[in-house]
Amino acid sequence: MELQFIDLGKLSVSKANMRYAKKAPDVSDILPTVRARGVIMPLIVRPSGEAGAFEIVAGARRFHAALIVAEERRGAEGEGGREIEPLPCAIIAPGDDAAAIEVSLIENIARLDPDEVTQWECFTRLVREGRDPADIAATFGLPDLAVKRVLALGNLLPRVRSLYRDGEIDRATVRHLTMASKKQQQAWLELHNDPQAYCPTGHQLKSWLLGGQTVPVRHALFETAGMGGIVADLFGEDAYFADADAFWALQNAAIETKRAGYIEAGWSDVVVVPPSDHFHSWEHEKAGKRKGGRVYLDVRANGEVIVHEGYVTRLEARRIDKGLGLESGAKPSRGEVTSTLGTYIDLHRHAACRAALLGHPGLALRLMVAHAIAGSPLWTVRIEPQSAKTDAVRESVELSAGEALFDHARLKVLRLLRQSEEEPTAAGGNGDPFGLVGIFLRLVPLTDTEVFDIAAVAMGETLMAGSAAVDAVGSEIGLDMADYWQADDAFFDLLRDREVLGALVGEVAGPLVAEANAPEKGKTLKQIVRDHLEGVGGRTKVEGWVPRWMAFPPTAYTQRGGVGSVGAHALVMAARASLEPDTRPDDDGTLTAQVPQVTEPDETHPLAA
């Protein structure tokens, strides 16, 4: 490589230069230096077709800065200006366009990082000159994958590349667009150009392209090389199955093969946990193969299979700790009793036990409470979730007097049952027989009063909100909602109906005020109600007001219906009307029949012995 100083007039920018363009590049950052000290770093040039002329392979920005300075000095000749000195140039051999492109890119990467689209333009030209991605990667000291990612931009429409170059879309969006066909890219551009349309970007774009089915190839337990129906982004990072059903057919077969392999390896059992369920580590404990530990294959909805080797349930772990071991999968050749005889024994014991319970109502109550807390194969126990549609409603309930009282009672019950005080509920077991018996045995020594308290909490946690049972209980008790509730911001925010608002004003302020303010806006009507409840603004304070829907019994304000509490009360009244004459409710709505007190067993009862 020869170093010469060459006049500006003999230089031009080569088409092999990555900065070659009809528009001059931005040189604002280097122009002050060139004005003050000239061009210091040599340009890389090669002879052009004309005698004595050279084309610039690398250094176009310095060349354009020198042209600007020369023009400035020519304009100032009358004031003592001078021509710019020849530029230092390193001359390379002519004719090798690939080498010239490499020199241009190497030189520019070392000085001003080009964007990925500009790199793609240069890498593409190198490929046309015969370079393959591995050669390009070796030349520039880049990983093969990095070069492939840049070359993948060639699958994009020019408009998409321009958006990426200009920073209008991010890299995640571009990566997923490389999976799209030209038609899909055009459809995406139409969404991008429409300000009224939703244009998916980033990871949302992946679901948009694949129709919501995003099963990654990396989760496949089977060989995918050469398979059809796989969509991959051209950056080489992700690939997905276009047909999720085809994937699951092959994946399930591979899971069964994997299960058989573990059985053959000597594991006692292999449990396949379907996508609808999950393997919960807190419900299991580690156990080796020799102790009867089994393998759980946890299959996820995205196709991933997570293997958990050597686990047993907590109940089984307790058996192991006691030296009992697990029940062997190998059954004796002949049991002590046949299956039919076993059923005979179980049914007779069951018949005798429930007959004996008739004389021990206290034990029956405790057993019932244990079932309500722990559940059993015959008892499905679910906790009322108290689901709220807004945070404001949720907060209003959580801060209510009724919720505070119930939380305090729940804490006392958890202590009586010797459960963790951090538990969110007392009831809601999973039907574990060990847990059921344990709770029953804890209830046996408690007093009836303590058991009643526990029963009340368990019933409260499993009482369905909005049900007719709530209305029946509240009516029987004669519940006064004013003791537990008062109007708050959440309540007023939810009021929308003007006819109802007028009726509320009539209740708290009287019919004359309601009639006078009938044309007012809803906000004004709400404020009138607020003022009367708080006794401000010259309004008479109203104590203990509760809207009709929340009272026991509830009523509506209009004839339009649609009030859940009123509908539930109608069911209760229908049930009351169907009672036998001797248990019909009195005129005041209460039942004449008295609830029997639960006492210790009656020794005179024929079955008590």
Coordinates of C-alpha atoms in Angstrom, one line a residue, residues 8 55 63 73 138 156 206 261 314 317 360 420 454 475 481 500 543 552 556-557 576 579 603:
L8 CA -8.8 17.3 -4.4
E55 CA -11.6 7.0 -6.4
F63 CA -13.2 14.3 1.5
R73 CA -11.2 29.4 1.1
A138 CA -14.3 -13.7 9.5
L156 CA -38.2 -7.0 4.5
K206 CA -45.7 -12.7 16.7
G261 CA -38.1 -44.7 29.2
R314 CA -46.6 -34.7 51.3
A317 CA -43.6 -38.3 52.6
H360 CA -74.3 -38.0 69.1
S420 CA -51.2 -20.6 60.4
I454 CA -65.9 -22.1 63.8
S475 CA -84.0 -11.9 57.0
M481 CA -77.4 -3.0 57.2
V500 CA -83.2 6.3 41.0
E543 CA -78.9 8.8 60.4
F552 CA -83.3 -6.9 54.5
A556 CA -86.7 -1.8 44.1
Y557 CA -87.1 1.9 43.3
R576 CA -91.3 -19.9 52.6
L579 CA -93.3 -24.9 53.8
E603 CA -77.6 -41.3 77.4

